[in-house]
Amino acid sequence: MDKPIRIVLADDHQMFLDGLVTMLQRNRKIEILGTAQSGKGLLQLLEEVQPHVVVTDLQMEDMSGLEATKIIRSRYPKIKVLALTMHNEAGFVRKLMEFGVSGYILKNAGKQELTGAIEKIAAGGTYFSDAVMQTMMESLKNPSTKTNKNFPLTKRERQIISLICQENTTNEIARELNLSPLTIETHRKNIFLKLKVKNIAGLVRFAIRNNLEDMP
Amino acid sequence: MDKPIRIVLADDHQMFLDGLVTMLQRNRKIEILGTAQSGKGLLQLLEEVQPHVVVTDLQMEDMSGLEATKIIRSRYPKIKVLALTMHNEAGFVRKLMEFGVSGYILKNAGKQELTGAIEKIAAGGTYFSDAVMQTMMESLKNPSTKTNKNFPLTKRERQIISLICQENTTNEIARELNLSPLTIETHRKNIFLKLKVKNIAGLVRFAIRNNLEDMP
DNA sequence: AAAAATTTACCTGATTACGGGTATAAATAA
DNA sequence: TTATTTATACCCGTAATCAGGTAAATTTTT
């Protein structure tokens, strides 16, 4: 709580940028080193100043915040990135994490939330706004429920799926279960029909996506 | 901040359970309705009391916290679940989200963090401890780093893996890439060697676990 | 410029997978 | 008690996979 957190801000809308600056400059814990209105501008700015945290919009004209983040994280691993956006898409969030953002916050967040997020990230933590987490969880929850309804597999079929995922061939499965290989083939065919997959690749993909790989 | 948050606790270690109770019962905001020492006990308890939040260990003898969570969330959608664990595995967290937990906290978390998490969840939010988020992000970031170290796949190989995951046969891939089927077979063999898998099932499983299925 | 890695391509032969069926005992549900 | 589902088993034929090689052209690295 001693030295202020050094930050830079990036957004291609001047007004929004101004709003952010006014919002944050009164906070004694935070020191704004500079602002940029584009991804490239942000990268240039980072050659001059060394912030702890970069707060950047994700939708910018010349370079997407995603690309900028990628470059920043590889060039200056110590600098944390807080992504700022209007959208609230789950798939997007996942990608952001892959690219190494430390936090993700919606533009309609309040002053409290924003400063809180910046402080948390500067301290080495992460901040993902509740709204984002909710959407993320929804998107993780839905596919499995939806899918399970459409594909009612029997116990035996699940068992065989599991064994297929574990790299067993039809013959090996037959031996394991003391059944005729022909029986396993039949099950296999039924599974393919139910899941609408063409081959083992599709089956395994489905199984893993729906947590069927290691079920007894 | 008026009525207390009603909670129940579940953990199969009596001592830990006691610790939790002592930790929480002094907090006026929280009211402990009961405790359980097993998954089944937890479900029984829920037939008698209606908590806002269930704080449950994930490793319990008779029924895994995962299964219990699944049942709780489908039977009582209003009850939020805070998962409590010693492990900090990323893949696991993902599954938890799918099963509908509202939060995930490590057992070595302090009193502050725990009560904070409970309050946040009761208010309809989510709480995933920083340590967990970090691991999760690592696992999302690293597939390229970690995987590359142990399994140095080339671009072509990744491309072919991706096509295999999409249910393409060797011949189809050859046509798609304007290459000889024999070439694809060679790549395929090299991939098997590198990943130490026996067949397509193993390959697809590896690919999906490491986010290689839909990479260009 | 030399060494290493990648990408390409081929050969043989055994095994497995897959698509198209049919059919019967056993367990479950109506 | 029927009717349905599940689990079992079989046949045929084509296509694909997999294991065991070798090897040259190209690109990248040293």
PDB file of C-alpha atoms (C1' of nucleotides) in Angstrom, chain A residues 170-171 185 188-189 192 198-200, chain C residues 15-23:
ATOM      1  CA  THR A 170     -12.755 -54.361 -30.090  1.00  0.00           C
ATOM      2  CA  ASN A 171     -11.019 -57.650 -29.377  1.00  0.00           C
ATOM      3  CA  GLU A 185     -19.049 -54.550 -32.627  1.00  0.00           C
ATOM      4  CA  ARG A 188     -20.110 -49.996 -31.185  1.00  0.00           C
ATOM      5  CA  LYS A 189     -22.419 -49.632 -34.159  1.00  0.00           C
ATOM      6  CA  PHE A 192     -22.146 -44.586 -33.517  1.00  0.00           C
ATOM      7  CA  LYS A 198     -18.482 -41.476 -38.070  1.00  0.00           C
ATOM      8  CA  ASN A 199     -15.586 -43.176 -36.366  1.00  0.00           C
ATOM      9  CA  ILE A 200     -13.590 -43.586 -33.192  1.00  0.00           C
TER      10      ILE A 200
ATOM     11  C1'  DT C  15      -5.109 -56.345 -37.812  1.00  0.00           C
ATOM     12  C1'  DT C  16      -8.915 -53.490 -36.934  1.00  0.00           C
ATOM     13  C1'  DA C  17     -12.709 -50.703 -38.121  1.00  0.00           C
ATOM     14  C1'  DC C  18     -16.938 -49.872 -40.363  1.00  0.00           C
ATOM     15  C1'  DG C  19     -21.455 -50.378 -43.045  1.00  0.00           C
ATOM     16  C1'  DG C  20     -24.947 -53.372 -44.251  1.00  0.00           C
ATOM     17  C1'  DG C  21     -27.638 -56.541 -42.509  1.00  0.00           C
ATOM     18  C1'  DT C  22     -30.268 -60.617 -39.052  1.00  0.00           C
ATOM     19  C1'  DA C  23     -31.609 -62.705 -34.750  1.00  0.00           C
TER      20       DA C  23
END
